[in-house]
PDB file of C-alpha atoms in Angstrom:
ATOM      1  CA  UNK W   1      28.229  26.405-119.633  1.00 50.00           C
ATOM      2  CA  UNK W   2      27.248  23.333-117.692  1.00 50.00           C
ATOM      3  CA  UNK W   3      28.652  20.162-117.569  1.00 50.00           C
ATOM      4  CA  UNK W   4      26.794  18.423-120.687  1.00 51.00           C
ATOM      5  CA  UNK W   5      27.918  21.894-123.239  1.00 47.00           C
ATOM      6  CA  UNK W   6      31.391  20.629-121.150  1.00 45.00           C
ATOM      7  CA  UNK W   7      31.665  17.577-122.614  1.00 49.00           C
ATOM      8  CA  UNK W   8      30.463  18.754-125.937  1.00 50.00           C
ATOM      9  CA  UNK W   9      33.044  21.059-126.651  1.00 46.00           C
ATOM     10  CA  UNK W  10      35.729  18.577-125.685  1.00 43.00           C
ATOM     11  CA  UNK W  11      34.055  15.911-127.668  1.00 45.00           C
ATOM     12  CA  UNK W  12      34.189  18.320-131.068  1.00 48.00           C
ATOM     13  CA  UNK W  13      38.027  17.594-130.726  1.00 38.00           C
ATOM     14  CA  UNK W  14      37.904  13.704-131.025  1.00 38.00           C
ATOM     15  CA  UNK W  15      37.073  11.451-133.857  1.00 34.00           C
ATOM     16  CA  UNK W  16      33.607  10.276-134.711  1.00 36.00           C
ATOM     17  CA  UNK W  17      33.433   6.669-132.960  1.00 37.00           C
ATOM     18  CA  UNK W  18      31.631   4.121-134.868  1.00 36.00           C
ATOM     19  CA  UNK W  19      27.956   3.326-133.335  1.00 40.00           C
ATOM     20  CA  UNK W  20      27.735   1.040-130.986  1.00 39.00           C
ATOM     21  CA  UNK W  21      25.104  -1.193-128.475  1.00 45.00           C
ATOM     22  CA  UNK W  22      23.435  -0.393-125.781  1.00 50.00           C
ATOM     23  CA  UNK W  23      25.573  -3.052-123.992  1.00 49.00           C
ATOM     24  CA  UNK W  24      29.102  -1.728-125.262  1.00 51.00           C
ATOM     25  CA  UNK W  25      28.383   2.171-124.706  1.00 52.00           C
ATOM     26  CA  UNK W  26      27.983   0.737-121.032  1.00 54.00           C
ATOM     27  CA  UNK W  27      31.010  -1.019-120.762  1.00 58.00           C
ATOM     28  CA  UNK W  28      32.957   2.048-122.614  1.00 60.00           C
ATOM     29  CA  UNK W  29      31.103   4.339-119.684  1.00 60.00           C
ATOM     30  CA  UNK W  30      32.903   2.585-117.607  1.00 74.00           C
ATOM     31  CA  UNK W  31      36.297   1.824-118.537  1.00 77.00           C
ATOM     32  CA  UNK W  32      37.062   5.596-117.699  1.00 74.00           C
ATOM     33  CA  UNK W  33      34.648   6.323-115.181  1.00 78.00           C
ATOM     34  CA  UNK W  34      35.604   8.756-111.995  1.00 77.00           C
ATOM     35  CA  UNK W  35      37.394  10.927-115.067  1.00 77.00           C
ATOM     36  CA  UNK W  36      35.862  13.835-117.198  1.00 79.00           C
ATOM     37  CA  UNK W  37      35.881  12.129-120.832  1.00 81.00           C
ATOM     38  CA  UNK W  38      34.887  13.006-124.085  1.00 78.00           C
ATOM     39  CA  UNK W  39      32.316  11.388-126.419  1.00 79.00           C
ATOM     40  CA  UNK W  40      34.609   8.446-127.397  1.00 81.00           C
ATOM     41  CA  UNK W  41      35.180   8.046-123.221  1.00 80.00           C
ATOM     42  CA  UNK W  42      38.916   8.756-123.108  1.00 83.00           C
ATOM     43  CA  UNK W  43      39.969  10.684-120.089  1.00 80.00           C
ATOM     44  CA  UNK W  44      40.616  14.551-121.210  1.00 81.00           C
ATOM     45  CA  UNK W  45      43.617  16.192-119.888  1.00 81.00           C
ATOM     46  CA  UNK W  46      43.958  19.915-118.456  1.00 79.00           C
ATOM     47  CA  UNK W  47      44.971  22.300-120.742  1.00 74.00           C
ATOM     48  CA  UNK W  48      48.845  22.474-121.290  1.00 68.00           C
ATOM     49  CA  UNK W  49      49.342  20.347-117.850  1.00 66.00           C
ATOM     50  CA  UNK W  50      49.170  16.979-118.970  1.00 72.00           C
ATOM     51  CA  UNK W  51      46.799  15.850-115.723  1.00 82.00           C
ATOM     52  CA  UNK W  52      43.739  14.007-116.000  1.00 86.00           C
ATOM     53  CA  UNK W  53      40.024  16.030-114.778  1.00 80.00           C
ATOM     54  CA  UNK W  54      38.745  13.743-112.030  1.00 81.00           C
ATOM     55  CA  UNK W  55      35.198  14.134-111.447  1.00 83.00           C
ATOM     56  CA  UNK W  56      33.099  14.037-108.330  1.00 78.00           C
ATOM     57  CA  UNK W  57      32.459  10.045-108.208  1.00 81.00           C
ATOM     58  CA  UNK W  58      36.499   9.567-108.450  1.00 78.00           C
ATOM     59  CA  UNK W  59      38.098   7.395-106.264  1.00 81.00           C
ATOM     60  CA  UNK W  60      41.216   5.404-105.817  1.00 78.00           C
ATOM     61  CA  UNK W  61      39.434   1.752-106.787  1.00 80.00           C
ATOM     62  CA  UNK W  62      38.113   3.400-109.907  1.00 79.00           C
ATOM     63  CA  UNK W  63      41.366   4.723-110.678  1.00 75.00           C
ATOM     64  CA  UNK W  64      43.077   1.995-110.717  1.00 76.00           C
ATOM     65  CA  UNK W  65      40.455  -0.461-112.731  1.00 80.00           C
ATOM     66  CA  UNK W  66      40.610   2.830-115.531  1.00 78.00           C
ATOM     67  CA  UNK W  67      41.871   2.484-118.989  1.00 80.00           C
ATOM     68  CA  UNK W  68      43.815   5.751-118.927  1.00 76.00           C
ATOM     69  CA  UNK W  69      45.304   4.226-115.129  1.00 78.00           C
ATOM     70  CA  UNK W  70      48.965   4.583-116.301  1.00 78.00           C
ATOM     71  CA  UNK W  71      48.211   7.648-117.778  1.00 77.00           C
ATOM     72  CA  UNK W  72      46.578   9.658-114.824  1.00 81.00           C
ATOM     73  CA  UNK W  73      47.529   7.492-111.531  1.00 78.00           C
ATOM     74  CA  UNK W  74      50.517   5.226-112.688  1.00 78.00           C
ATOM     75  CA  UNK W  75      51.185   4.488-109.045  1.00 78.00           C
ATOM     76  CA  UNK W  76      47.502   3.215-108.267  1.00 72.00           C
ATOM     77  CA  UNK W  77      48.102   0.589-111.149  1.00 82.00           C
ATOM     78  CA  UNK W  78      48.349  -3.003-110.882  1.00 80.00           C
ATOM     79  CA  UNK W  79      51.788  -3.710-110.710  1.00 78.00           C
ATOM     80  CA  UNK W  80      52.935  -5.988-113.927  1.00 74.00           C
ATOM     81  CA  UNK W  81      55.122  -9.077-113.060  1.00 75.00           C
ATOM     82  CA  UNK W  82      58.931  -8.154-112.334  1.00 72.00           C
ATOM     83  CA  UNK W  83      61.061  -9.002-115.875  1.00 75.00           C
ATOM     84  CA  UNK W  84      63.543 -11.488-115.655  1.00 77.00           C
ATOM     85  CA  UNK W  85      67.271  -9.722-115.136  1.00 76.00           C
ATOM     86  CA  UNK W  86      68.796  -8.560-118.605  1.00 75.00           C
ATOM     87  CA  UNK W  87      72.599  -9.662-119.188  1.00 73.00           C
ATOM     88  CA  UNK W  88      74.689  -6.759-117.805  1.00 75.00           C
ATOM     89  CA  UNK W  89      75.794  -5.011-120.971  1.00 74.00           C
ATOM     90  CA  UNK W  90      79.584  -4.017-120.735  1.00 75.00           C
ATOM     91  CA  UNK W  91      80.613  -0.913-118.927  1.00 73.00           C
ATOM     92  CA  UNK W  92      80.750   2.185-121.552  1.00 75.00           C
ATOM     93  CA  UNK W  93      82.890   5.197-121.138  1.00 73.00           C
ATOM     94  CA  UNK W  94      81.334   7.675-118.869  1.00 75.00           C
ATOM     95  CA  UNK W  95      79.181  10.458-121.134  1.00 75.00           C
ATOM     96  CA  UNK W  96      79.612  13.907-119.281  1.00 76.00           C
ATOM     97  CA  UNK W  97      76.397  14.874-117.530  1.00 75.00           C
ATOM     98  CA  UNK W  98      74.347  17.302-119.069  1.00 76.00           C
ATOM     99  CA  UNK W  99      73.196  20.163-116.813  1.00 71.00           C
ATOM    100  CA  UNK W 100      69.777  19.118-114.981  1.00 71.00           C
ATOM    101  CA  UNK W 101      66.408  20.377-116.347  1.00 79.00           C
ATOM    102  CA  UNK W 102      64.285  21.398-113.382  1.00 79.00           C
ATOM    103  CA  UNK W 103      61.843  18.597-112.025  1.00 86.00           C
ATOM    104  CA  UNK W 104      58.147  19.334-113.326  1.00 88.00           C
ATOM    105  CA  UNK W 105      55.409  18.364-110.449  1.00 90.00           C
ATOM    106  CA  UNK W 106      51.805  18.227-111.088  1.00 92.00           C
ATOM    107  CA  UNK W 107      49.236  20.227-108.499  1.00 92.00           C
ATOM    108  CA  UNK W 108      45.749  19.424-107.360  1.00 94.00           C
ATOM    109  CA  UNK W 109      44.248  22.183-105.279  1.00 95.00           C
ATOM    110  CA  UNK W 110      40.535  22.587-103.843  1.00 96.00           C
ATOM    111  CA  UNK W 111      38.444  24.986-101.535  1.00 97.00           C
ATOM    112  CA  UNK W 112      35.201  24.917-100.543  1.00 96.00           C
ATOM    113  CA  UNK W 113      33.592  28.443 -99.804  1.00 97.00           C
ATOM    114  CA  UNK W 114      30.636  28.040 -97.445  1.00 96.00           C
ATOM    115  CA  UNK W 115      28.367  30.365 -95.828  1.00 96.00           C
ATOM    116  CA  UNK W 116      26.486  31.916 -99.133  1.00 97.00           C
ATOM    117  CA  UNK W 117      23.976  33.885 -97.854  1.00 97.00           C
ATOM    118  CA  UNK W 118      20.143  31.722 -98.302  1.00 97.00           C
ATOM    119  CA  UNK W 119      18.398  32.047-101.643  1.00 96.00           C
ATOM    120  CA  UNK W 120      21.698  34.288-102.508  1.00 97.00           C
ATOM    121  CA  UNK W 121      23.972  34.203-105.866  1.00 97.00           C
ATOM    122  CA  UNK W 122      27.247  35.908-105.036  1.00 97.00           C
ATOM    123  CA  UNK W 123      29.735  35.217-103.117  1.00 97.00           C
ATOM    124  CA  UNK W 124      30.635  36.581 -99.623  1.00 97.00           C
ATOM    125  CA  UNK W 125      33.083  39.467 -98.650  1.00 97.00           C
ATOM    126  CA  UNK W 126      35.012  35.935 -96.687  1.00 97.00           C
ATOM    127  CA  UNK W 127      34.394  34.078 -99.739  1.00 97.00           C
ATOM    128  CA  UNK W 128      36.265  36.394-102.190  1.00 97.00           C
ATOM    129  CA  UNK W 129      38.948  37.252 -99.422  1.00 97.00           C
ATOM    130  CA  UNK W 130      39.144  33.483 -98.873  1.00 97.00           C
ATOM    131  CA  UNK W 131      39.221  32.786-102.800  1.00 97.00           C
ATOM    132  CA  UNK W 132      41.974  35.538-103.166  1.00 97.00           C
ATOM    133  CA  UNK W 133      44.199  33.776-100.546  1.00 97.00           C
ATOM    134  CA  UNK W 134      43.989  30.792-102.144  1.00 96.00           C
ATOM    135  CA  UNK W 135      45.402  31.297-105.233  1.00 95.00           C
ATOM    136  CA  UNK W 136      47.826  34.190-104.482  1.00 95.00           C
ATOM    137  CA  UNK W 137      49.370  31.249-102.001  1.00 95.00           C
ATOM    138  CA  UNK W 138      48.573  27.702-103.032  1.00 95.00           C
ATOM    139  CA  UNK W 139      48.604  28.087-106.728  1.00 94.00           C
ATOM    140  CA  UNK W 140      51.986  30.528-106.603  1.00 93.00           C
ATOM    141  CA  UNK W 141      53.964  29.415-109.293  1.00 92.00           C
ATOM    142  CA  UNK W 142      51.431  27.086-110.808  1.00 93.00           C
ATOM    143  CA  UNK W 143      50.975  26.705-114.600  1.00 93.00           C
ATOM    144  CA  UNK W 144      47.427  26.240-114.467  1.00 93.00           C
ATOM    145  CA  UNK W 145      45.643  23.559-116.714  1.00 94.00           C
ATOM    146  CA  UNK W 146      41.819  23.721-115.863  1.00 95.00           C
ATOM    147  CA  UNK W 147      39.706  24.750-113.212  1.00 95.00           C
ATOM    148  CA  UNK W 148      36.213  23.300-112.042  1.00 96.00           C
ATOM    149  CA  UNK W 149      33.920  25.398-110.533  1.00 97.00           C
ATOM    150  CA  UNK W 150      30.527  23.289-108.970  1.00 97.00           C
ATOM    151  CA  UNK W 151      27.885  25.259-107.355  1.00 98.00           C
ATOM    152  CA  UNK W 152      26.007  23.580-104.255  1.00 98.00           C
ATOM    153  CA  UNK W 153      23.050  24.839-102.268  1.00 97.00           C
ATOM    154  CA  UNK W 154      20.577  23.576 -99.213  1.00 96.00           C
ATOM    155  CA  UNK W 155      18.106  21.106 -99.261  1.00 94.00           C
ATOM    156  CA  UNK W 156      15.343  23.806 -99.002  1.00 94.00           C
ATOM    157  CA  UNK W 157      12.853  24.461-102.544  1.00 94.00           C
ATOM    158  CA  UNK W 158      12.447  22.070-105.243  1.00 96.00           C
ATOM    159  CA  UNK W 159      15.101  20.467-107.146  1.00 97.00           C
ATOM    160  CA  UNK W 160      14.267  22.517-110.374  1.00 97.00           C
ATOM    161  CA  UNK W 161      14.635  25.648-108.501  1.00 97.00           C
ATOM    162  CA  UNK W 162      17.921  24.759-106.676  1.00 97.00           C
ATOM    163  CA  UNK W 163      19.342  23.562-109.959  1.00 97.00           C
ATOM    164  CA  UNK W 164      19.189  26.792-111.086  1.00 98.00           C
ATOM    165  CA  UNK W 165      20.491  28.666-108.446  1.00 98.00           C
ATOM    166  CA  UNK W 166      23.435  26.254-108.083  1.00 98.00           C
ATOM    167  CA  UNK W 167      24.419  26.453-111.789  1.00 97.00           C
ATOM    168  CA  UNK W 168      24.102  30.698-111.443  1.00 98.00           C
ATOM    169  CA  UNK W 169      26.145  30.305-108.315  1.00 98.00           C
ATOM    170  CA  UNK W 170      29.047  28.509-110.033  1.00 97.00           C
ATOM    171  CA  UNK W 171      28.939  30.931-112.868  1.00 98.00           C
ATOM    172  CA  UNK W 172      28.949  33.884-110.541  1.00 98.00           C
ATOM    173  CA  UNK W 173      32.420  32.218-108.735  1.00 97.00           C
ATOM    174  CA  UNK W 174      33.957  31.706-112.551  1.00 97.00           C
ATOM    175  CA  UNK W 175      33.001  35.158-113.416  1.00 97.00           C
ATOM    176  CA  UNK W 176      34.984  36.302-109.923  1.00 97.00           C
ATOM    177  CA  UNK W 177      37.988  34.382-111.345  1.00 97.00           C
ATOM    178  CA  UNK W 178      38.076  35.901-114.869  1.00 97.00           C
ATOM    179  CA  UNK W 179      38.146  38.935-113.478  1.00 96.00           C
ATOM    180  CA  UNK W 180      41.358  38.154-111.376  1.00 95.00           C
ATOM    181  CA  UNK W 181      43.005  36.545-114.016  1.00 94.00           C
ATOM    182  CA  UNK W 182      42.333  33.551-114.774  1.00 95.00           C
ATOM    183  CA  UNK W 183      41.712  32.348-118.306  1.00 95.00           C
ATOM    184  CA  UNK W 184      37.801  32.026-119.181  1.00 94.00           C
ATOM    185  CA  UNK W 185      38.721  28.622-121.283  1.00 95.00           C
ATOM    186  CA  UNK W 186      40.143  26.772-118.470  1.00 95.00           C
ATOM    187  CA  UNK W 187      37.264  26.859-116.091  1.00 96.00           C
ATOM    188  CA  UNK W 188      34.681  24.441-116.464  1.00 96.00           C
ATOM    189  CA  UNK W 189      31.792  24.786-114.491  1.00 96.00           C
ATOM    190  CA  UNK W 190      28.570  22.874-113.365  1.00 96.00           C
ATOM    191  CA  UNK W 191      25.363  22.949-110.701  1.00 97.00           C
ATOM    192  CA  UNK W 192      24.881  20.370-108.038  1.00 97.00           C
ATOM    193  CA  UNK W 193      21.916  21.739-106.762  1.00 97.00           C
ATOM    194  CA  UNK W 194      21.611  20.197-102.933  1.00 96.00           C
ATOM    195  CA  UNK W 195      22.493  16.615-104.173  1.00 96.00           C
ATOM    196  CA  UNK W 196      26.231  16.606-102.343  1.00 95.00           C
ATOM    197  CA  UNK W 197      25.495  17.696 -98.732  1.00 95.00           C
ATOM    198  CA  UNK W 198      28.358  18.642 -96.157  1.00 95.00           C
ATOM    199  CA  UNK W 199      28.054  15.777 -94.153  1.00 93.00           C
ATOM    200  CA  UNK W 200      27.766  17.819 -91.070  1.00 90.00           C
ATOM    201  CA  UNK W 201      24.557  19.422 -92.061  1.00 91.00           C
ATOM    202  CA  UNK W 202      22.795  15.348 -91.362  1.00 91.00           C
ATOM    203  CA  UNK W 203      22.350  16.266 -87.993  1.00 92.00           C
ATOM    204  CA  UNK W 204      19.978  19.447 -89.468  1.00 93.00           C
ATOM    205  CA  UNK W 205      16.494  17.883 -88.619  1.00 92.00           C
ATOM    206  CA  UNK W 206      13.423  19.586 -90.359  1.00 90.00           C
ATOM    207  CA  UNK W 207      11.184  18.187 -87.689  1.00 91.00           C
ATOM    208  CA  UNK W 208      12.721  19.620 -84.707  1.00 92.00           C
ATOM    209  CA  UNK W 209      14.080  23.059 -86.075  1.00 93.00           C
ATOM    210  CA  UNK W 210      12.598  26.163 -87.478  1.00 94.00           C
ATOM    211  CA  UNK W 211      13.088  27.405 -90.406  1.00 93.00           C
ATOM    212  CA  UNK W 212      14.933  30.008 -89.446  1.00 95.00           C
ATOM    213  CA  UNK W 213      17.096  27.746 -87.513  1.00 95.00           C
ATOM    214  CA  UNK W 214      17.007  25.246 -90.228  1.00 94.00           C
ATOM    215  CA  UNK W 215      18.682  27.759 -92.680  1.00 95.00           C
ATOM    216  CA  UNK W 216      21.305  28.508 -90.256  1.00 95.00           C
ATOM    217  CA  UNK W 217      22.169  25.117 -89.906  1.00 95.00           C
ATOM    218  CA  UNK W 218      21.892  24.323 -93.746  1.00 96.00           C
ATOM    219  CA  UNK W 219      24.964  27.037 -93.810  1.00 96.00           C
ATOM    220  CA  UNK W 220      27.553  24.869 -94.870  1.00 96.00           C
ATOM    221  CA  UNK W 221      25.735  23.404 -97.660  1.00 96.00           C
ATOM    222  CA  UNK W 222      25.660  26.781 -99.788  1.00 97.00           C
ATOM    223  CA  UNK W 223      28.728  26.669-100.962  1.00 97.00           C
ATOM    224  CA  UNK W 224      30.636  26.875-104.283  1.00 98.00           C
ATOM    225  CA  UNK W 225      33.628  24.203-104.700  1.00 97.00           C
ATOM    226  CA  UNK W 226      36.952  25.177-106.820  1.00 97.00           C
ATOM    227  CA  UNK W 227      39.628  22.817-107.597  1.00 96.00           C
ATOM    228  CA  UNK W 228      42.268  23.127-110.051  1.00 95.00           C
ATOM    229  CA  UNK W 229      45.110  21.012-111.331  1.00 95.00           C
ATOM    230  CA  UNK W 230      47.904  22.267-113.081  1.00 94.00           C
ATOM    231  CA  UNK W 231      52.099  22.017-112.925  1.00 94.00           C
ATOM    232  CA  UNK W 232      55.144  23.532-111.442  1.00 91.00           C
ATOM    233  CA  UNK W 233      58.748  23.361-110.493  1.00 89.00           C
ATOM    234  CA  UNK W 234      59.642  20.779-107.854  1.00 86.00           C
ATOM    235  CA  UNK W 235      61.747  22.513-105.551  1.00 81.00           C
ATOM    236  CA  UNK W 236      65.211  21.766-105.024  1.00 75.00           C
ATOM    237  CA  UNK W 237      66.479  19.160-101.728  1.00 75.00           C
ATOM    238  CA  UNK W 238      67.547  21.419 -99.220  1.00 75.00           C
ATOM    239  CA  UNK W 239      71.147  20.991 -98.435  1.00 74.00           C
ATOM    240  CA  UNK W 240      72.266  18.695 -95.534  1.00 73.00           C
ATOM    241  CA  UNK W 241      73.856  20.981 -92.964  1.00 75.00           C
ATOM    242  CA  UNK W 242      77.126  20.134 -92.005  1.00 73.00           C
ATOM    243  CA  UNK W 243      78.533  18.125 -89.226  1.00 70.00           C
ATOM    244  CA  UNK W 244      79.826  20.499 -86.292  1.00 72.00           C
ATOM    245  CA  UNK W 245      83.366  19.643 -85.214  1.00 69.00           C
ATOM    246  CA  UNK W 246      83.509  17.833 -81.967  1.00 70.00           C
ATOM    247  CA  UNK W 247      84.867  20.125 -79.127  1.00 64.00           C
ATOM    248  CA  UNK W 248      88.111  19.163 -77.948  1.00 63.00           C
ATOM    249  CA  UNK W 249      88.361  17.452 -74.097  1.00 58.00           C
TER     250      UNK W 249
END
C-alpha cells in the first residue's frame, strides 16, 4: 500500500465534502499541512491512541498555524488572552476523593535502520536485531496506534527505478513486523526513493570517488525509517527519600 491507497482508505471513512475551487482546495491543503489527513483535510488520528500522524514536512511552525493545533500540539498553540478572574464561589463541603485513575501518556518513537546492502530489498541481520531491540524496549508497555514504515535508498539509478525499490523495501520492513506481532492495519507504509538524504552522505562526491567507493559512502542513505505513536501509563513520582536524622555532637 503506498501512501496515496493510504489516504484513500482513510478518506472512505469521512463524509463526501462539497466541490470546491482550485483556490479553496489550496487553502484547505494547508490548514492541516505537516499532518496525514484525509480527503476532507482533517488530521487522522492513530488507531485507538488518540495522537495525530505527523508526516515528513512536520514541523513545530506548521503545527502551531494547524487547524487541528489544540487537538494534536495544544502546547505549540497560540496562547488565547488570560480571562478576567471569576467571583470566588463559596467554599463547598469537601467531596471524598475518588481513588486516582492512572495517568495516560502518549509515545512517539523512531529508528532509522541504515546499512541495506546496494541494490538490496531486505533488511540486515543488524537491522532486524536492531528492529527487535527497539520495540521489545522502547515500545514496552505501549498501546500502539499506527506505525509508518518509509523506505529510502541512494542517489544511484533513475528515480523510477529507486521508487520502486524504496516502496519494496518498506514493504519488506512491514512484512518483518507482522510477523513479530504487530497488527497489519496499523502500519502504513510509503517509498521515498533517494529524495530524503542522510545529511552526512553531502560530502559523497561522484566526481572524486569510485563507484565502488561511492556506494560505500551512499551507506547511510539505504535505509528504512519506522516511527510509531501510540499510549501508555505515566509512571508514578518516585517517592522523596527521607531526611536522615542529624547525628548528635
Amino acid at each position: 500500500m503506498n501512501s496515496s491507497a493510504i489516504r484513500t482508505t482513510l478518506a472512505s471513512f469521512a463524509v463526501a465534502a462539497v466541490a470546491a475551487s482550485g483556490a479553496a482546495m489550496a487553502q484547505q491543503y494547508t490548514k492541516n499541512q505537516g499532518y496525514l489527513v484525509d480527503q476532507n483535510y482533517n488530521v487522522v488520528m492513530a488507531i485507538g491512541a488518540g495522537v495525530c500522524i505527523r508526516t515528513s514536512d512536520w514541523t513545530p511552525a506548521l503545527a502551531a498555524r494547524a487547524e487541528a493545533c489544540k487537538q494534536c500540539t495544544p502546547d505549540l498553540c497560540p496562547k488565547p488572552p488570560a480571562p478576567k478572574p471569576a467571583a470566588k464561589p463559596e467554599a463547598k463541603p469537601e467531596a471524598k476523593p475518588k481513588p486516582a485513575k492512572p495517568e495516560i501518556m502518549n509515545v512517539e518513537q523512531k529508528i532509522e535502520l541504515q546499512g541495506i546492502e546496494f541494490d538490496k530489498v531486505p533488511l540486515t541481520a543488524q537491522n532486524k536485531k536492531d528492529l527487535d531491540d527497539w520495540m521489545a524496549n522502547d515500545l514496552k508497555g505501549v498501546k500502539l496506534g499506527a506505525m509508518v514504515v518509509t523506505g529510502h535508498t541512494d542517489a544511484l539509478g533513475s528515480l523510477k527505478y529507486n521508487q520502486r525499490l524504496s516502496e519494496d523495501r518498506a514493504k519488506y520492513a512491514k512484512d518483518y513486523l507482522v510477523s513479530k506481532g504487530v497488527d497489519q492495519k496499523l502500519i502504513f507504509w510509503e517509498g521515498k526513493a533517494f529524495k530524503q538524504p542522510v545529511p552526512v552522505t553531502k560530502f559523497c562526491d561522484p566526481k572524486k570517488m569510485s563507484r565502488k567507493q561511492l556506494i560505500e559512502c551512499y551507506a547511510p542513505n539505504r535505509r528504512v525509517t519506522v516511527e510509531a505513536v501510540g499510549t501508555k501509563e505515566k509512571p508514578a513520582p518516585k517517592p522523596k527519600p527521607e531526611a536522615k536524622p542529624e547525628a548528635k555532637k
